[in-house]
XYZ file of C-alpha atoms in Angstrom:
395
model
C 6.802 -12.189 -15.998
C 8.152 -15.204 -14.137
C 5.755 -17.745 -12.698
C 4.771 -17.367 -9.071
C 6.933 -19.498 -6.786
C 5.563 -21.958 -4.270
C 6.873 -19.771 -1.475
C 4.918 -16.792 -2.804
C 1.798 -18.898 -3.087
C 2.135 -20.147 0.445
C 2.285 -16.560 1.623
C -0.910 -15.687 -0.237
C -4.179 -15.635 1.624
C -6.311 -18.745 1.691
C -9.963 -18.745 0.705
C -12.020 -17.258 3.483
C -9.110 -15.971 5.557
C -10.063 -12.557 6.857
C -7.799 -9.901 8.353
C -7.727 -10.417 12.108
C -8.996 -7.561 14.252
C -6.398 -6.530 16.808
C -5.911 -3.468 18.946
C -3.020 -1.266 17.905
C -1.402 1.046 20.378
C -2.062 3.937 18.000
C -2.496 7.045 20.106
C -3.874 10.469 19.325
C -4.640 12.416 22.465
C -4.372 9.128 24.375
C -7.173 7.577 22.328
C -6.930 3.866 21.522
C -8.285 2.970 18.109
C -9.301 -0.516 17.022
C -8.066 -1.179 13.496
C -8.527 -4.036 11.053
C -5.020 -5.408 10.730
C -3.492 -8.483 9.246
C -1.473 -10.389 11.854
C 1.615 -11.994 10.401
C 3.318 -15.141 11.592
C 6.013 -13.274 13.517
C 3.423 -11.477 15.617
C 3.214 -12.483 19.249
C -0.555 -12.846 18.952
C -2.199 -16.200 18.465
C -3.955 -16.513 15.120
C -5.556 -19.565 13.554
C -3.539 -20.505 10.486
C -5.510 -21.633 7.443
C -3.149 -21.365 4.517
C -4.091 -23.201 1.342
C -2.233 -23.708 -1.905
C -3.301 -22.215 -5.198
C -2.191 -23.182 -8.662
C 0.838 -21.190 -9.912
C -0.074 -18.805 -12.690
C 1.967 -16.500 -14.835
C 1.416 -12.808 -14.108
C 0.059 -11.177 -17.233
C 0.975 -7.514 -17.436
C -1.506 -5.107 -18.944
C -0.768 -4.405 -22.583
C 0.291 -0.772 -22.990
C -2.021 -0.286 -25.965
C -4.979 -1.062 -23.708
C -4.269 1.785 -21.337
C -3.243 4.610 -23.590
C 0.443 4.652 -24.463
C 3.814 5.093 -22.847
C 3.346 8.217 -20.742
C 4.111 7.431 -17.145
C 4.348 8.898 -13.684
C 7.887 7.523 -13.501
C 9.223 10.427 -15.553
C 7.817 12.921 -13.060
C 8.087 10.856 -9.876
C 10.920 12.630 -8.090
C 9.882 16.059 -9.335
C 6.428 15.585 -7.832
C 8.021 15.247 -4.397
C 9.729 18.612 -4.824
C 6.445 20.398 -4.134
C 5.622 21.137 -0.522
C 1.932 20.366 -0.968
C 2.398 16.600 -1.116
C 4.532 16.712 2.052
C 1.924 18.839 3.793
C -0.702 16.210 2.998
C 1.461 13.392 4.350
C 2.487 15.264 7.502
C -1.135 16.166 8.240
C -2.117 12.511 7.878
C -2.238 11.954 11.637
C -2.662 8.180 11.395
C 0.495 7.917 9.306
C 2.744 10.410 11.051
C 1.602 9.789 14.626
C 2.113 6.042 14.218
C 5.709 6.537 13.104
C 6.252 8.984 15.953
C 4.878 6.495 18.484
C 7.005 3.700 17.048
C 10.117 5.792 17.604
C 9.269 7.646 20.818
C 7.783 4.653 22.637
C 10.653 2.375 21.575
C 13.606 4.681 22.069
C 15.671 1.717 23.293
C 15.685 0.431 19.705
C 17.169 3.679 18.363
C 19.498 4.921 21.097
C 23.124 4.971 19.924
C 22.146 3.298 16.630
C 22.954 4.338 13.056
C 19.715 4.872 11.140
C 19.023 5.149 7.420
C 15.895 7.084 6.396
C 14.963 6.082 2.826
C 12.931 8.718 0.993
C 13.258 11.221 3.806
C 11.136 14.037 2.355
C 11.103 16.867 4.909
C 13.166 14.697 7.268
C 10.429 14.214 9.861
C 11.313 10.566 10.568
C 14.998 11.473 10.843
C 14.121 14.199 13.359
C 12.097 11.707 15.424
C 15.064 9.307 15.473
C 17.579 12.009 16.362
C 15.392 13.240 19.208
C 15.364 9.824 20.941
C 19.140 9.468 20.833
C 20.148 7.872 17.536
C 23.918 7.957 17.087
C 23.580 9.211 13.528
C 20.843 9.375 10.894
C 21.454 9.374 7.160
C 18.452 10.865 5.370
C 18.361 10.091 1.651
C 16.046 12.190 -0.533
C 16.254 12.408 -4.311
C 13.963 15.372 -4.912
C 14.886 19.005 -4.348
C 13.062 18.722 -1.008
C 16.448 17.485 0.225
C 17.579 21.107 0.308
C 14.637 22.025 2.519
C 15.290 18.986 4.726
C 18.875 20.163 5.223
C 17.621 23.575 6.322
C 15.011 22.002 8.624
C 17.689 19.867 10.268
C 19.806 22.974 10.851
C 16.883 25.003 12.207
C 16.159 22.303 14.771
C 19.750 21.892 15.938
C 20.419 18.379 14.635
C 23.123 19.090 12.037
C 25.627 17.027 14.025
C 23.308 14.008 14.118
C 21.466 14.042 10.770
C 23.205 14.003 7.411
C 20.932 14.712 4.445
C 22.110 13.084 1.210
C 20.538 14.208 -2.048
C 20.352 11.484 -4.668
C 18.959 8.097 -5.584
C 19.550 5.298 -3.088
C 20.837 3.107 -5.904
C 23.455 5.695 -6.907
C 24.779 7.267 -3.701
C 27.518 6.143 -1.331
C 27.016 6.256 2.427
C 29.859 7.516 4.649
C 29.477 4.291 6.664
C 29.584 0.652 5.523
C 26.528 -0.453 7.499
C 23.483 0.840 9.362
C 21.561 -0.666 12.267
C 18.044 0.420 11.267
C 16.308 1.304 8.022
C 13.119 3.312 8.384
C 10.967 4.427 5.502
C 7.448 5.459 4.627
C 7.533 3.741 1.238
C 3.899 2.717 0.810
C 1.974 4.004 -2.200
C -1.627 3.763 -3.284
C -2.630 0.100 -3.522
C 0.454 -0.431 -1.317
C 2.777 -1.000 -4.291
C 2.180 1.984 -6.572
C 5.390 3.961 -7.253
C 7.483 0.845 -6.517
C 9.474 2.467 -3.715
C 9.575 -0.893 -1.949
C 12.316 -2.032 -4.331
C 14.457 0.894 -3.172
C 14.022 -0.088 0.479
C 14.983 -3.692 -0.319
C 18.050 -2.481 -2.221
C 19.147 -0.404 0.783
C 18.479 -3.336 3.124
C 20.635 -5.723 1.101
C 23.458 -3.217 0.679
C 23.763 -1.570 4.101
C 21.749 -3.241 6.861
C 23.732 -5.130 9.490
C 22.873 -8.739 10.203
C 19.792 -8.848 12.455
C 19.219 -5.140 11.814
C 15.714 -3.674 11.782
C 13.544 -2.614 8.858
C 10.628 -0.413 9.909
C 7.856 -1.133 9.161
C 8.553 -4.837 8.751
C 5.161 -6.195 7.661
C 2.668 -5.030 5.038
C -0.541 -6.709 3.933
C -2.882 -6.151 0.988
C -6.593 -6.810 1.536
C -9.718 -6.936 -0.617
C -13.464 -6.437 -0.190
C -16.483 -5.692 -2.414
C -18.877 -2.734 -2.418
C -22.178 -1.451 -3.776
C -21.434 1.783 -5.626
C -24.105 2.364 -8.277
C -24.260 6.151 -8.070
C -20.532 6.809 -8.269
C -20.009 4.251 -11.045
C -22.755 5.950 -13.019
C -21.102 9.327 -12.479
C -17.499 8.290 -13.204
C -17.823 5.426 -15.692
C -21.205 5.296 -17.425
C -21.077 9.083 -17.915
C -18.915 8.550 -21.013
C -21.582 6.573 -22.862
C -23.467 9.773 -23.701
C -21.870 13.189 -23.219
C -24.208 15.972 -24.322
C -25.657 13.505 -26.808
C -22.305 12.265 -28.161
C -20.876 8.752 -27.848
C -17.595 8.886 -25.920
C -17.664 5.249 -24.853
C -14.048 4.811 -25.996
C -13.062 6.823 -22.913
C -15.282 4.591 -20.763
C -13.089 1.641 -21.748
C -10.049 3.574 -20.567
C -11.763 4.687 -17.367
C -12.627 1.087 -16.469
C -8.956 0.133 -16.628
C -7.782 2.855 -14.257
C -8.452 2.151 -10.561
C -9.838 5.111 -8.638
C -8.285 6.221 -5.351
C -11.060 7.459 -3.115
C -12.594 7.129 0.348
C -15.154 4.334 0.615
C -18.031 4.536 3.088
C -17.975 1.404 5.219
C -21.749 1.127 4.773
C -21.104 0.315 1.104
C -19.251 -2.884 2.004
C -21.219 -5.951 0.905
C -18.816 -8.818 1.699
C -16.181 -9.903 4.164
C -12.648 -8.496 3.882
C -10.051 -10.923 2.516
C -6.315 -10.999 3.120
C -4.572 -11.254 -0.256
C -0.873 -11.033 0.526
C 1.427 -10.420 3.484
C 4.975 -9.214 2.878
C 7.824 -9.496 5.351
C 9.986 -6.515 4.415
C 12.918 -7.826 6.444
C 13.132 -11.077 4.436
C 11.328 -10.728 1.100
C 12.949 -10.270 -2.293
C 11.982 -7.769 -4.954
C 10.226 -10.469 -6.956
C 7.873 -11.236 -4.073
C 5.967 -8.035 -4.835
C 4.721 -9.760 -8.005
C 2.151 -12.370 -7.063
C -1.124 -14.107 -7.753
C -3.491 -14.518 -4.812
C -6.889 -16.239 -4.661
C -9.890 -14.680 -2.984
C -13.369 -15.675 -1.896
C -15.655 -12.827 -0.875
C -18.853 -13.891 0.896
C -21.896 -11.613 0.670
C -23.066 -10.479 4.105
C -26.433 -9.229 2.818
C -28.588 -9.220 -0.308
C -27.192 -6.449 -2.499
C -25.399 -5.503 -5.712
C -21.640 -5.425 -6.226
C -20.202 -2.774 -8.546
C -16.542 -2.785 -7.532
C -13.819 -4.470 -5.543
C -11.851 -2.357 -3.083
C -8.219 -2.896 -2.101
C -6.464 -1.439 0.945
C -3.394 -2.204 3.009
C -2.235 -2.559 6.596
C 1.287 -2.068 7.947
C 2.799 -3.406 11.172
C 5.856 -2.683 13.297
C 6.189 -6.065 14.982
C 9.613 -5.498 16.563
C 8.341 -2.847 18.954
C 7.787 -3.523 22.640
C 4.049 -3.512 21.865
C 2.655 -4.177 18.413
C 2.073 -0.947 16.488
C 0.675 -0.242 13.050
C -2.283 1.082 11.133
C -4.869 0.105 8.541
C -5.979 2.067 5.482
C -9.230 0.089 5.274
C -12.687 1.676 4.961
C -13.563 0.647 8.525
C -10.556 2.496 9.946
C -9.728 6.156 10.410
C -9.088 7.712 6.983
C -5.582 8.302 5.644
C -4.193 10.090 2.593
C -3.890 6.675 0.911
C -7.707 6.271 1.029
C -8.712 3.030 -0.753
C -8.295 1.740 -4.310
C -11.537 1.032 -6.184
C -11.589 -1.376 -9.134
C -14.900 -1.152 -10.985
C -16.354 -4.314 -12.520
C -17.859 -4.573 -15.987
C -20.718 -6.563 -14.484
C -23.255 -5.480 -11.904
C -23.287 -8.550 -9.682
C -26.508 -9.415 -7.892
C -25.691 -11.381 -4.734
C -27.739 -12.968 -2.004
C -26.462 -13.309 1.538
C -23.993 -16.196 1.742
C -23.163 -16.294 -1.968
C -19.518 -15.936 -3.014
C -17.470 -14.004 -5.519
C -14.410 -16.176 -6.133
C -11.347 -15.476 -8.197
C -7.751 -14.355 -8.164
C -5.754 -11.153 -8.431
C -2.390 -10.965 -10.185
C -0.207 -7.971 -9.355
C 3.077 -6.960 -10.997
C 5.071 -3.829 -11.860
C 4.477 -2.650 -15.408
C 7.343 -3.869 -17.579
C 7.965 -0.528 -19.290
C 7.214 1.725 -16.328
C 7.925 -0.197 -13.126
C 6.504 2.535 -10.890
C 3.091 1.706 -12.372
C 1.226 -1.436 -11.283
C -0.510 -3.927 -13.572
C -3.459 -5.807 -12.101
C -5.261 -8.775 -13.604
C -8.541 -9.664 -11.920
C -10.362 -12.922 -12.518
C -13.749 -13.369 -10.869
C -16.809 -15.565 -11.113
C -20.199 -15.810 -9.444
C -22.615 -18.726 -9.555
C -25.580 -17.426 -7.601
C -29.353 -17.520 -7.581
C -29.776 -14.344 -9.640
C -26.357 -13.896 -11.255
C -23.921 -16.155 -13.060
C -20.853 -14.569 -14.545
C -17.169 -15.251 -15.170
C -14.801 -12.567 -16.391
C -11.181 -11.381 -16.546
C -10.413 -7.650 -16.306
C -7.171 -5.706 -16.563
C -6.226 -2.534 -14.700
C -3.224 -0.287 -14.443
C -2.310 2.049 -11.601
C -0.579 4.997 -13.223
């Protein structure tokens, strides 16, 4: 893995920089919801900048032998999206789908008479939104067999003249047009980067997007916090130490390396929330998704820390009014939930004490749809002093 560039480091969060709380124009039955959202530099909101430099480090991918061999979700990735159940879950995620609908419906001037590319179209819902507000033409690319259903859905809704469904991989197909005005995609995976669909969006952007064209969403941020979670850790991790009287601790080692995707109760949060990384999808390169970011989590009460929790925010900053959503534990739940990384240590913290460290994130070298995570953390507190490096793999 190449070393982290200065530009990547400058875009990492500084110690103590928290996601700024802003009010999104997310609407569900005309309700305004306050979300925790990272404001990027292109936002029209004023935010105090406090960016510090960190020492470049080489991303260290998790060794395959540590996480149980070569089997990967990559082999089954597209097939998994052939099943309607996963699309039902995404469509019923009101935060997700309603935000995209509001972005398109409330900013129809951006889409009217424009050529739109929908990357990873699924059922074609985003393409239908675009067609309804007057897009000149929409090209919906979907690699799974759901493309056949999307074609039928387009026909059923009377948009066959406006939406063209193309079945295949973005990297392998040819568009009937040389350029598009807008690329829209719901590419985010668990932990933001799992499944590595971002690379596909960047490929499409570089190949087909006109100069000054729009990528939607255009900003994504990864954030981190720490939680008390004794009961669940005991149930999911320590369980393997003695199973009906037998030692299965070898599985515990494996379980510790696999982050858990689950919904975190905001009352479990022990520290502040820290911005790790902001990505500008309209400008970034593929390599920018591999990074090392420092963090400093300050305890807000006396408690124990059993895990760190990662979540992401996305923003549509080119809209008339800033739109977006957060997948954080303090926001309305989404199908992405949060990503929990359990710690080997139970950290005893007093209010005001800090857990400091860094997180290195990179696609797995053998299976790039998986994500390797290296976590370094240390505590030098009144009741706890510890320094450790742990490895995880999202798979």
